[in-house]
Short mmCIF file of C-alpha atoms in Angstrom, two decimals:
data_model
loop_
_atom_site.label_atom_id
_atom_site.label_comp_id
_atom_site.label_asym_id
_atom_site.label_seq_id
_atom_site.Cartn_x
_atom_site.Cartn_y
_atom_site.Cartn_z
CA MET A 154 -62.25 -59.93 40.62
CA ARG A 155 -58.93 -59.77 42.48
CA LEU A 156 -56.96 -60.69 39.34
CA GLN A 157 -58.68 -57.90 37.42
CA ARG A 158 -57.67 -55.39 40.10
CA ILE A 159 -54.04 -56.61 40.02
CA PHE A 160 -53.88 -56.16 36.24
CA GLY A 161 -55.53 -52.75 36.54
CA VAL A 162 -53.03 -51.49 39.10
CA THR A 163 -50.13 -52.93 37.07
CA PHE A 164 -51.26 -51.14 33.91
CA LEU A 165 -51.85 -47.97 35.90
CA VAL A 166 -48.31 -47.99 37.30
CA LEU A 167 -46.74 -48.84 33.94
CA GLY A 168 -48.74 -46.11 32.22
CA LEU A 169 -47.70 -43.53 34.81
CA LEU A 170 -44.05 -44.49 34.41
CA LEU A 171 -44.29 -44.21 30.64
CA PHE A 172 -46.07 -40.87 30.90
CA LEU A 173 -43.54 -39.41 33.33
CA THR A 174 -40.48 -40.63 31.41
CA PRO A 175 -41.08 -39.82 27.73
CA GLY A 176 -38.36 -40.70 25.27
CA THR A 177 -37.66 -44.14 26.69
CA LEU A 178 -38.95 -46.21 23.76
CA ALA A 179 -36.78 -47.05 20.77
CA PRO A 180 -36.64 -44.36 18.10
CA VAL A 181 -38.55 -45.06 14.92
CA CYS A 182 -37.15 -42.25 12.79
CA PRO A 183 -34.67 -42.63 9.94
CA MET A 184 -30.99 -43.02 10.68
CA LYS A 185 -28.49 -40.18 10.35
CA PRO A 186 -25.62 -40.57 7.90
CA ASP A 187 -23.29 -41.50 10.79
CA GLY A 188 -25.53 -44.46 11.72
CA SER A 189 -27.23 -43.00 14.80
CA PHE A 190 -30.96 -42.43 15.10
CA MET A 191 -32.38 -38.93 15.10
CA LYS A 192 -35.06 -37.90 17.55
CA CYS A 193 -38.38 -37.07 15.92
CA HIS A 194 -40.35 -34.19 17.37
CA TRP A 195 -43.53 -36.27 17.69
CA MET A 196 -42.05 -39.22 19.60
CA ASP A 197 -42.57 -37.84 23.10
CA VAL A 198 -46.14 -36.83 22.32
CA ALA A 199 -46.89 -40.27 20.89
CA GLU A 200 -45.44 -42.02 23.95
CA GLN A 201 -47.46 -39.85 26.31
CA SER A 202 -50.62 -40.51 24.28
CA ILE A 203 -50.07 -44.25 24.55
CA ALA A 204 -49.42 -43.84 28.27
CA VAL A 205 -52.74 -42.02 28.75
CA VAL A 206 -54.59 -44.86 27.01
CA VAL A 207 -52.81 -47.42 29.23
CA ILE A 208 -53.61 -45.40 32.38
CA PHE A 209 -57.28 -45.12 31.37
CA GLY A 210 -57.46 -48.87 30.73
CA GLY A 211 -55.82 -49.56 34.07
CA LEU A 212 -58.30 -47.32 35.86
CA LEU A 213 -61.23 -49.04 34.19
CA ALA A 214 -59.87 -52.47 35.08
CA ALA A 215 -59.09 -51.50 38.67
CA LEU A 216 -62.56 -50.08 39.29
#
């Protein structure tokens, strides 16, 4: 039971960090002609959605 709580709190903290700092994952959009990646408008929303799922899983595991 203690190991489950540790994993739950870890996922909760990681999910909160991901939710509060969107734009930290690698871009997945096409490259610009100069070789740099462009920022897609949906990337921040997708990262925050993943973070909410991780936070919810962490809460369920911690409880």
